[in-house]
Coordinates of C-alpha atoms in Angstrom, one line a residue:
X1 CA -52.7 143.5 25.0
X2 CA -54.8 146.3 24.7
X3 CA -56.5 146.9 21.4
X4 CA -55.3 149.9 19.6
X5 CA -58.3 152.7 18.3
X6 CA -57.5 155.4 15.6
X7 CA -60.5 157.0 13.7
X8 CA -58.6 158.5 10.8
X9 CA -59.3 161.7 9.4
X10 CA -57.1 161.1 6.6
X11 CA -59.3 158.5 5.2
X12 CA -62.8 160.9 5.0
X13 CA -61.8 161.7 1.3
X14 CA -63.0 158.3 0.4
X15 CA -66.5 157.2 0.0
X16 CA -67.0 153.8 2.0
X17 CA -69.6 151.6 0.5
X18 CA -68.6 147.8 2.1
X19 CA -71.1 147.0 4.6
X20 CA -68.5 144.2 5.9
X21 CA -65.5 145.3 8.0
X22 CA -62.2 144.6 6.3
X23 CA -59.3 143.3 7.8
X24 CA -55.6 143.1 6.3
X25 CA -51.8 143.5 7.2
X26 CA -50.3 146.8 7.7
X27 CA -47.1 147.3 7.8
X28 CA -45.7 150.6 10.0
X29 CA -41.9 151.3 10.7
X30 CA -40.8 148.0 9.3
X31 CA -42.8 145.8 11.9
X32 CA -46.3 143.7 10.1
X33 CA -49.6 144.0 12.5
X34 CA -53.3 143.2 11.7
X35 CA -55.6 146.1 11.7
X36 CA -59.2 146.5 10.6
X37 CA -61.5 149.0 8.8
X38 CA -64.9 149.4 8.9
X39 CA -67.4 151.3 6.4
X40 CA -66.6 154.8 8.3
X41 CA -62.8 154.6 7.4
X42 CA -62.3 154.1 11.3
X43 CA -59.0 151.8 11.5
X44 CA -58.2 149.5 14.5
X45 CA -55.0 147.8 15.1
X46 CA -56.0 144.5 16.5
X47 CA -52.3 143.1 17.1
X48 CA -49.6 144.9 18.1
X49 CA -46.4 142.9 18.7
X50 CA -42.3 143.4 17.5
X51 CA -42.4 140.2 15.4
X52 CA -44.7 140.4 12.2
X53 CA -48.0 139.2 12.2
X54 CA -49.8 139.1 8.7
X55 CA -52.9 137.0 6.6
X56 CA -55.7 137.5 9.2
X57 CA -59.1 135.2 8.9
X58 CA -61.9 135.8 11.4
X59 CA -63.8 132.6 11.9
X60 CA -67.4 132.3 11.0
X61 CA -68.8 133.0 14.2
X62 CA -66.4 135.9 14.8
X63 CA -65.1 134.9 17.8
X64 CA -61.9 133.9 16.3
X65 CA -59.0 135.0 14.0
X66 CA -56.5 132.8 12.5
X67 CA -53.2 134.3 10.8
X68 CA -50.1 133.7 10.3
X69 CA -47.0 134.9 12.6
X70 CA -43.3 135.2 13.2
X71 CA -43.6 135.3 17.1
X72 CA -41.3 132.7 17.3
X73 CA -39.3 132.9 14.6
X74 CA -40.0 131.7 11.1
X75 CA -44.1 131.9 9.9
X76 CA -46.6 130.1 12.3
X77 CA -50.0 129.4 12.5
X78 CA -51.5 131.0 15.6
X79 CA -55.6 131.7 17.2
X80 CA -56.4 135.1 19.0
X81 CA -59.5 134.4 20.7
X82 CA -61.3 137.9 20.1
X83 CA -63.4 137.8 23.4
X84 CA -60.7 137.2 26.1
X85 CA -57.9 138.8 23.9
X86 CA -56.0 135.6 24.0
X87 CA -53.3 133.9 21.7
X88 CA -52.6 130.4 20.9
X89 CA -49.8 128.9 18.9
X90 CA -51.1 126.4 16.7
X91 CA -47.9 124.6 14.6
X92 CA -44.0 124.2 15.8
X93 CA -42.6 122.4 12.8
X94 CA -39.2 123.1 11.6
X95 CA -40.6 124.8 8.6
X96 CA -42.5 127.9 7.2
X97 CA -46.3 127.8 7.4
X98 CA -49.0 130.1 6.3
X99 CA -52.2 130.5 4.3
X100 CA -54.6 129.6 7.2
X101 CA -58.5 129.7 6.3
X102 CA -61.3 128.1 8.0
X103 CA -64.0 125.5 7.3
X104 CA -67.5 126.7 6.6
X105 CA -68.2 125.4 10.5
X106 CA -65.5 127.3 12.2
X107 CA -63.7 123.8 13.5
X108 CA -61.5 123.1 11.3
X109 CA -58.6 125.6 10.0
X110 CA -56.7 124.7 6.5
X111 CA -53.2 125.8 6.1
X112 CA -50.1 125.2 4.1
X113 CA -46.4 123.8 5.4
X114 CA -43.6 122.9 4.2
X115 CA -42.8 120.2 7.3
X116 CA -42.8 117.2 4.9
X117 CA -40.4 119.0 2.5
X118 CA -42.7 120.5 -0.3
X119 CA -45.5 123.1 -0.2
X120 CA -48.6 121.1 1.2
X121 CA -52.1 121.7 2.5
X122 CA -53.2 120.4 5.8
X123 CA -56.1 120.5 8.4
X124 CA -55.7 120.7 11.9
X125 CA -58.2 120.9 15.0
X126 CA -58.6 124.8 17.1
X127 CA -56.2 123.0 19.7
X128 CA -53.4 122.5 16.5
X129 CA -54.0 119.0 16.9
X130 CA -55.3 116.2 14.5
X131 CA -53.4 117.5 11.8
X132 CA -54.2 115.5 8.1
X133 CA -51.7 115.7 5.2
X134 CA -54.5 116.1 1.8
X135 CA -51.9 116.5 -1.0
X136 CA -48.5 115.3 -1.9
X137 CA -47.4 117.0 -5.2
X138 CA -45.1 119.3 -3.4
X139 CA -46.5 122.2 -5.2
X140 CA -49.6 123.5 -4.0
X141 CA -51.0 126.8 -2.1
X142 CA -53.5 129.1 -1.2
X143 CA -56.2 126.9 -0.3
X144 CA -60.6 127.3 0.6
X145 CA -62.8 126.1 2.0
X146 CA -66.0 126.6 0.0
X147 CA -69.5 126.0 1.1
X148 CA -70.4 123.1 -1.3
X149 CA -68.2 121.1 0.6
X150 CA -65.0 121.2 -1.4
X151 CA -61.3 123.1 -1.0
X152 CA -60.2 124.8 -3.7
X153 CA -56.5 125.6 -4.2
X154 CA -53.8 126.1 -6.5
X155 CA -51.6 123.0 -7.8
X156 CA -48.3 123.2 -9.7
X157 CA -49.3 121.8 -13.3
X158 CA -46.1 121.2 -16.1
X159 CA -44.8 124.8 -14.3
X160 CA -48.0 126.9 -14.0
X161 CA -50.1 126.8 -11.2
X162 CA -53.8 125.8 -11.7
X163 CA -57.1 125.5 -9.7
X164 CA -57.4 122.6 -8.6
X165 CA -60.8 121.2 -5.5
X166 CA -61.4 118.4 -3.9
X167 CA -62.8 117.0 -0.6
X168 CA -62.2 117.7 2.9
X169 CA -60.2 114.3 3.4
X170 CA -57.9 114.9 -0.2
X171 CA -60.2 112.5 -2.1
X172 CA -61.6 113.3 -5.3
X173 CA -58.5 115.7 -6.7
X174 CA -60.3 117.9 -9.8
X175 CA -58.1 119.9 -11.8
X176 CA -60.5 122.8 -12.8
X177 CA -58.3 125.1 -15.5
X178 CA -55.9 124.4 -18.2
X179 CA -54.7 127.6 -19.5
X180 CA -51.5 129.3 -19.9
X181 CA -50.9 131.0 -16.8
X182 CA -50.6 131.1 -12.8
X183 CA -53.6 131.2 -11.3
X184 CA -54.2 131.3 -7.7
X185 CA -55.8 131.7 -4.6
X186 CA -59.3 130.0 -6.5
X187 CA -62.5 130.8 -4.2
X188 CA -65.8 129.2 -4.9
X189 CA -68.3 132.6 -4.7
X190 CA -71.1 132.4 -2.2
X191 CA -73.3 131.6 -5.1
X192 CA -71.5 128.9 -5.9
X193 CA -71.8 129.7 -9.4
X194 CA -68.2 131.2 -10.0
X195 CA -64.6 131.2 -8.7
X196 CA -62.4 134.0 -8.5
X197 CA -58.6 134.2 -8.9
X198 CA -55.7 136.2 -9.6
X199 CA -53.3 135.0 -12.3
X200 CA -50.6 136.2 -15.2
X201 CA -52.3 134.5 -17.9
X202 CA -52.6 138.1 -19.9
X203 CA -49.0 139.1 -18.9
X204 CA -49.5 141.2 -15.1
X205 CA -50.7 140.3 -12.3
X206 CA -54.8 140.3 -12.4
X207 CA -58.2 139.2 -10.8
X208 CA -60.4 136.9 -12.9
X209 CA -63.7 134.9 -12.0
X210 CA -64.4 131.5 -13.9
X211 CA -68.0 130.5 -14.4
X212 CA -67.8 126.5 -13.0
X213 CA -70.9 125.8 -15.9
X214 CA -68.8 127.3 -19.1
X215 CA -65.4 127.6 -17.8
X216 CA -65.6 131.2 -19.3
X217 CA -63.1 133.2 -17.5
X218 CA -63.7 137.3 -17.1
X219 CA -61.4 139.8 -16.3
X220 CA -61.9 142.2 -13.8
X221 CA -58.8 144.4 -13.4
X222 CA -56.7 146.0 -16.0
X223 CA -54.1 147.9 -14.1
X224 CA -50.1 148.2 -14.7
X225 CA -49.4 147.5 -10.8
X226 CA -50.3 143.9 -9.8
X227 CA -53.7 142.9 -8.7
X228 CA -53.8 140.2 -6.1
X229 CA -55.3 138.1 -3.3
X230 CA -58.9 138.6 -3.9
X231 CA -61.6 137.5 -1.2
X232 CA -65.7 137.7 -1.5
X233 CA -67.5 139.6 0.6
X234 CA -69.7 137.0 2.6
X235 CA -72.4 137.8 0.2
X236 CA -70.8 137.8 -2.5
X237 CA -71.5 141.2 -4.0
X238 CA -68.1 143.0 -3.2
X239 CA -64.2 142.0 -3.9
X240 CA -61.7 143.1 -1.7
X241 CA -57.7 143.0 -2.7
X242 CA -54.6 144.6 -2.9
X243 CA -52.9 146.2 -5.9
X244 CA -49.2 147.9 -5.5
X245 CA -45.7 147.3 -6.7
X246 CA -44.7 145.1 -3.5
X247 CA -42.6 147.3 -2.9
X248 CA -43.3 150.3 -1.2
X249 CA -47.0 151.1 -2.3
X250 CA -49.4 148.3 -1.4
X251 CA -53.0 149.6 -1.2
X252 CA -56.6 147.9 -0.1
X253 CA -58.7 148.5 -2.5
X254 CA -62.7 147.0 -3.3
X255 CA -64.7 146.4 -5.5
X256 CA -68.2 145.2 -6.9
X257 CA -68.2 141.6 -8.0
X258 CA -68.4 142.5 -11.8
X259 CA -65.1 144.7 -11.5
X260 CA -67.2 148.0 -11.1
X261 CA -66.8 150.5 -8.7
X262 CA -62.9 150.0 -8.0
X263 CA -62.4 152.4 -4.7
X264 CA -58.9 152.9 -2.9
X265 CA -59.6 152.0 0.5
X266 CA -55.8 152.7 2.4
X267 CA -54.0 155.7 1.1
X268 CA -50.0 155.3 1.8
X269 CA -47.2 152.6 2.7
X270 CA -47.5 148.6 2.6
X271 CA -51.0 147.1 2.9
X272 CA -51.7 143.4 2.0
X273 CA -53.7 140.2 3.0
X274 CA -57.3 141.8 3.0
X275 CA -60.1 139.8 3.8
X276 CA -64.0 140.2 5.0
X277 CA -64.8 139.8 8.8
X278 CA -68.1 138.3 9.2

Protein backbone atom coordinates (compact mmCIF):
# COMPACT_ATOMS: atom_id res chain seq x y z
CA UNK A 1 0.00 0.00 0.00
CA UNK A 2 1.19 3.20 -0.87
CA UNK A 3 1.04 5.88 1.73
CA UNK A 4 -1.39 8.52 1.01
CA UNK A 5 0.07 12.61 1.16
CA UNK A 6 -2.39 15.63 1.45
CA UNK A 7 -0.92 19.03 2.78
CA UNK A 8 -4.21 20.73 3.52
CA UNK A 9 -4.80 24.19 2.88
CA UNK A 10 -7.92 24.16 4.77
CA UNK A 11 -6.18 23.62 7.99
CA UNK A 12 -3.70 27.00 7.66
CA UNK A 13 -6.42 28.95 9.75
CA UNK A 14 -5.19 27.19 12.80
CA UNK A 15 -2.14 27.92 14.70
CA UNK A 16 -0.12 24.54 15.35
CA UNK A 17 1.81 24.55 18.48
CA UNK A 18 2.35 20.48 19.21
CA UNK A 19 5.84 19.70 18.55
CA UNK A 20 4.74 15.79 18.44
CA UNK A 21 2.90 14.55 15.39
CA UNK A 22 -0.61 13.39 16.10
CA UNK A 23 -2.23 10.49 14.99
CA UNK A 24 -6.09 9.41 15.17
CA UNK A 25 -9.01 7.85 13.24
CA UNK A 26 -10.67 9.59 10.50
CA UNK A 27 -13.54 8.59 9.22
CA UNK A 28 -14.32 9.58 5.24
CA UNK A 29 -17.40 8.25 3.23
CA UNK A 30 -18.38 5.88 5.87
CA UNK A 31 -15.05 3.78 5.81
CA UNK A 32 -12.46 4.34 9.36
CA UNK A 33 -8.62 4.89 8.28
CA UNK A 34 -5.58 6.09 10.36
CA UNK A 35 -4.12 9.34 9.28
CA UNK A 36 -1.60 11.65 10.90
CA UNK A 37 -0.92 15.38 11.52
CA UNK A 38 2.04 17.04 12.08
CA UNK A 39 2.74 20.75 13.57
CA UNK A 40 2.25 22.31 9.81
CA UNK A 41 -1.41 20.99 9.62
CA UNK A 42 -0.01 18.56 6.77
CA UNK A 43 -2.33 15.31 7.08
CA UNK A 44 -1.19 11.76 5.91
CA UNK A 45 -3.40 8.90 5.55
CA UNK A 46 -1.21 6.06 6.72
CA UNK A 47 -3.92 3.11 6.09
CA UNK A 48 -6.14 2.96 3.56
CA UNK A 49 -8.23 -0.21 3.37
CA UNK A 50 -12.47 -0.93 2.86
CA UNK A 51 -12.78 -2.43 6.27
CA UNK A 52 -12.26 0.09 9.26
CA UNK A 53 -9.24 0.55 10.86
CA UNK A 54 -9.24 2.85 14.06
CA UNK A 55 -7.13 3.48 17.81
CA UNK A 56 -3.58 3.82 16.30
CA UNK A 57 -0.37 3.58 18.89
CA UNK A 58 3.13 4.01 17.43
CA UNK A 59 5.53 1.99 19.43
CA UNK A 60 8.27 3.70 21.30
CA UNK A 61 10.92 3.32 18.84
CA UNK A 62 8.56 4.39 16.02
CA UNK A 63 9.03 1.67 13.98
CA UNK A 64 5.68 0.24 14.81
CA UNK A 65 1.93 0.96 15.04
CA UNK A 66 -0.51 -1.12 16.81
CA UNK A 67 -4.47 -0.49 16.29
CA UNK A 68 -7.31 -2.00 16.15
CA UNK A 69 -9.12 -3.48 12.82
CA UNK A 70 -12.05 -4.94 11.18
CA UNK A 71 -10.09 -6.55 8.23
CA UNK A 72 -11.43 -9.67 8.98
CA UNK A 73 -14.50 -9.15 10.34
CA UNK A 74 -15.26 -8.14 13.99
CA UNK A 75 -12.27 -5.69 15.83
CA UNK A 76 -8.71 -7.23 15.86
CA UNK A 77 -5.53 -6.42 17.03
CA UNK A 78 -3.11 -6.00 14.08
CA UNK A 79 1.09 -4.54 13.64
CA UNK A 80 2.00 -2.30 10.53
CA UNK A 81 5.62 -2.37 10.51
CA UNK A 82 6.27 1.38 9.40
CA UNK A 83 9.56 0.63 7.59
CA UNK A 84 8.56 -2.21 5.16
CA UNK A 85 4.93 -1.04 5.02
CA UNK A 86 3.86 -4.44 6.30
CA UNK A 87 0.77 -5.79 8.34
CA UNK A 88 0.37 -8.45 10.79
CA UNK A 89 -2.67 -9.87 12.37
CA UNK A 90 -2.06 -10.27 15.88
CA UNK A 91 -5.45 -12.08 17.67
CA UNK A 92 -8.21 -14.55 15.91
CA UNK A 93 -10.52 -15.14 18.79
CA UNK A 94 -14.15 -15.44 18.34
CA UNK A 95 -14.64 -12.11 20.10
CA UNK A 96 -14.23 -8.23 19.82
CA UNK A 97 -10.76 -6.91 20.83
CA UNK A 98 -9.43 -3.42 21.02
CA UNK A 99 -7.67 -0.91 23.16
CA UNK A 100 -4.01 -1.93 22.17
CA UNK A 101 -1.12 0.11 23.95
CA UNK A 102 2.44 -0.74 24.38
CA UNK A 103 4.86 -1.35 27.17
CA UNK A 104 7.37 1.35 27.91
CA UNK A 105 10.01 -1.20 25.98
CA UNK A 106 8.12 -1.57 22.82
CA UNK A 107 7.83 -5.70 23.39
CA UNK A 108 5.00 -6.08 24.83
CA UNK A 109 1.44 -4.78 23.53
CA UNK A 110 -1.64 -4.65 26.20
CA UNK A 111 -5.09 -5.02 24.81
CA UNK A 112 -8.58 -5.85 25.93
CA UNK A 113 -10.87 -9.06 24.70
CA UNK A 114 -13.73 -10.35 25.40
CA UNK A 115 -12.51 -14.30 24.39
CA UNK A 116 -13.05 -15.54 27.93
CA UNK A 117 -16.61 -14.04 28.06
CA UNK A 118 -16.16 -10.57 29.97
CA UNK A 119 -14.12 -7.45 29.11
CA UNK A 120 -10.42 -8.32 30.09
CA UNK A 121 -6.96 -7.10 29.73
CA UNK A 122 -4.26 -9.10 28.28
CA UNK A 123 -0.53 -9.04 27.07
CA UNK A 124 0.74 -10.62 24.21
CA UNK A 125 4.34 -10.89 22.42
CA UNK A 126 4.88 -8.61 18.66
CA UNK A 127 4.36 -12.21 17.10
CA UNK A 128 0.51 -12.38 19.02
CA UNK A 129 1.84 -15.03 20.91
CA UNK A 130 2.38 -15.56 24.73
CA UNK A 131 -0.73 -14.05 25.53
CA UNK A 132 -1.37 -13.60 29.74
CA UNK A 133 -4.94 -13.21 31.08
CA UNK A 134 -4.15 -10.12 34.18
CA UNK A 135 -7.77 -9.63 35.37
CA UNK A 136 -10.89 -11.50 35.81
CA UNK A 137 -13.70 -9.12 37.05
CA UNK A 138 -15.31 -9.14 33.62
CA UNK A 139 -15.46 -5.45 33.70
CA UNK A 140 -12.42 -3.69 32.88
CA UNK A 141 -10.98 -1.39 29.90
CA UNK A 142 -8.83 1.09 28.56
CA UNK A 143 -5.63 0.05 29.91
CA UNK A 144 -1.46 1.78 30.22
CA UNK A 145 1.33 1.07 30.53
CA UNK A 146 3.08 3.69 32.66
CA UNK A 147 6.73 4.22 33.13
CA UNK A 148 6.89 3.40 36.92
CA UNK A 149 6.23 0.00 36.06
CA UNK A 150 2.56 -0.28 36.59
CA UNK A 151 -0.79 -0.53 34.11
CA UNK A 152 -3.35 1.57 34.85
CA UNK A 153 -6.93 0.96 33.75
CA UNK A 154 -10.46 1.21 34.42
CA UNK A 155 -12.36 -1.50 36.63
CA UNK A 156 -16.11 -1.78 37.01
CA UNK A 157 -16.76 -0.82 40.83
CA UNK A 158 -20.69 -1.29 42.42
CA UNK A 159 -21.63 0.11 38.58
CA UNK A 160 -19.10 2.96 37.95
CA UNK A 161 -15.93 2.46 36.49
CA UNK A 162 -12.74 3.43 38.52
CA UNK A 163 -8.96 3.65 38.16
CA UNK A 164 -7.65 0.98 39.04
CA UNK A 165 -3.03 -0.16 38.49
CA UNK A 166 -1.23 -2.83 39.11
CA UNK A 167 1.73 -4.90 37.83
CA UNK A 168 2.73 -6.21 34.65
CA UNK A 169 1.83 -9.95 35.70
CA UNK A 170 -1.89 -8.74 37.35
CA UNK A 171 -0.31 -8.81 40.87
CA UNK A 172 -0.74 -6.13 43.24
CA UNK A 173 -4.51 -4.91 42.02
CA UNK A 174 -4.84 -0.99 43.57
CA UNK A 175 -8.04 0.61 43.24
CA UNK A 176 -6.99 4.34 42.98
CA UNK A 177 -10.55 6.47 43.04
CA UNK A 178 -13.73 6.18 44.82
CA UNK A 179 -16.01 8.79 43.66
CA UNK A 180 -19.21 8.98 42.08
CA UNK A 181 -18.59 8.68 38.47
CA UNK A 182 -17.08 6.74 35.34
CA UNK A 183 -13.75 7.42 34.96
CA UNK A 184 -11.57 6.06 32.38
CA UNK A 185 -8.83 5.68 30.23
CA UNK A 186 -6.37 6.56 33.65
CA UNK A 187 -2.71 7.47 32.28
CA UNK A 188 0.14 7.90 34.72
CA UNK A 189 1.82 11.51 33.27
CA UNK A 190 5.39 11.34 32.26
CA UNK A 191 6.08 12.97 35.61
CA UNK A 192 4.68 10.50 37.22
CA UNK A 193 3.21 12.81 39.52
CA UNK A 194 -0.49 12.81 38.05
CA UNK A 195 -3.05 10.73 36.11
CA UNK A 196 -5.35 11.93 33.65
CA UNK A 197 -8.85 10.70 32.77
CA UNK A 198 -12.12 11.47 31.34
CA UNK A 199 -15.20 10.70 33.40
CA UNK A 200 -19.05 11.92 34.10
CA UNK A 201 -18.60 12.45 37.67
CA UNK A 202 -19.86 16.35 37.14
CA UNK A 203 -22.73 15.23 34.82
CA UNK A 204 -20.90 15.32 30.82
CA UNK A 205 -18.39 13.84 29.59
CA UNK A 206 -14.95 15.58 30.76
CA UNK A 207 -11.01 15.39 31.21
CA UNK A 208 -9.62 15.44 34.70
CA UNK A 209 -5.99 14.77 36.15
CA UNK A 210 -5.61 13.25 39.80
CA UNK A 211 -2.64 14.19 41.82
CA UNK A 212 -1.44 10.39 43.02
CA UNK A 213 0.04 12.44 46.47
CA UNK A 214 -3.45 14.18 47.45
CA UNK A 215 -5.88 12.46 45.31
CA UNK A 216 -7.03 16.03 44.36
CA UNK A 217 -8.80 15.72 41.14
CA UNK A 218 -8.84 19.05 38.56
CA UNK A 219 -10.91 19.62 35.88
CA UNK A 220 -9.75 20.69 32.73
CA UNK A 221 -12.61 20.88 30.22
CA UNK A 222 -15.96 22.54 30.67
CA UNK A 223 -17.69 22.00 27.36
CA UNK A 224 -21.54 20.87 26.56
CA UNK A 225 -20.21 18.22 23.85
CA UNK A 226 -18.28 15.35 25.37
CA UNK A 227 -14.62 15.48 26.11
CA UNK A 228 -12.79 12.19 25.75
CA UNK A 229 -9.86 9.79 25.32
CA UNK A 230 -7.11 11.93 26.47
CA UNK A 231 -3.38 11.03 25.84
CA UNK A 232 0.01 12.99 27.12
CA UNK A 233 2.30 14.28 24.87
CA UNK A 234 5.54 12.20 25.48
CA UNK A 235 6.69 15.00 27.63
CA UNK A 236 4.00 15.60 29.19
CA UNK A 237 3.32 19.28 28.54
CA UNK A 238 0.36 18.89 25.94
CA UNK A 239 -3.13 16.83 25.94
CA UNK A 240 -4.45 15.69 22.96
CA UNK A 241 -8.45 14.43 22.66
CA UNK A 242 -11.46 14.54 21.02
CA UNK A 243 -14.60 16.38 21.85
CA UNK A 244 -17.99 16.09 19.53
CA UNK A 245 -21.47 14.68 19.74
CA UNK A 246 -20.43 11.03 18.41
CA UNK A 247 -22.36 11.63 16.00
CA UNK A 248 -21.55 13.51 13.15
CA UNK A 249 -18.99 16.20 14.59
CA UNK A 250 -15.93 14.55 16.20
CA UNK A 251 -12.94 16.95 16.28
CA UNK A 252 -9.04 16.67 17.48
CA UNK A 253 -8.49 19.01 19.57
CA UNK A 254 -5.02 19.90 22.12
CA UNK A 255 -4.26 21.28 24.72
CA UNK A 256 -1.60 22.36 27.48
CA UNK A 257 -1.47 20.08 30.42
CA UNK A 258 -3.21 22.60 32.87
CA UNK A 259 -6.42 22.82 30.39
CA UNK A 260 -5.02 26.10 28.72
CA UNK A 261 -4.69 26.84 25.34
CA UNK A 262 -7.65 24.44 23.97
CA UNK A 263 -7.01 24.66 19.92
CA UNK A 264 -9.30 22.77 17.31
CA UNK A 265 -6.86 20.76 15.45
CA UNK A 266 -9.50 18.88 12.54
CA UNK A 267 -12.16 21.11 11.29
CA UNK A 268 -15.26 18.80 9.78
CA UNK A 269 -16.77 15.14 9.99
CA UNK A 270 -15.84 12.19 12.51
CA UNK A 271 -12.39 12.26 14.08
CA UNK A 272 -11.48 10.04 17.17
CA UNK A 273 -8.68 7.93 18.90
CA UNK A 274 -5.91 10.66 18.91
CA UNK A 275 -2.74 9.87 20.24
CA UNK A 276 1.15 11.28 20.25
CA UNK A 277 3.62 9.57 17.82
CA UNK A 278 7.00 9.52 19.32
Amino acid sequence: MKLLFFALCIYSSVTYAQEYEILFTKQVNNNDNIYSLNHLGQLTQITDNPRKDSSPMLSPNGKRLVFTSERVGWWKIWLMDMEKNEFRQLTNSGRAEYNPSWSPDGQTILFVSGRSGGSEIYTMNLEGKGVKQLTSNGSNTLPSWATDGRIYYSSQVSGTYQVWSMKPDGADKKQLTYSKGDKLMAQLSPSKKVILYYGNQDGNMEIYVMDLNSVQTNRLTNDNLMDIRPRWSPDGKQIVFERGNKRNDQQIYIMDADGQNQRQLTQSGYNYAPSFAR
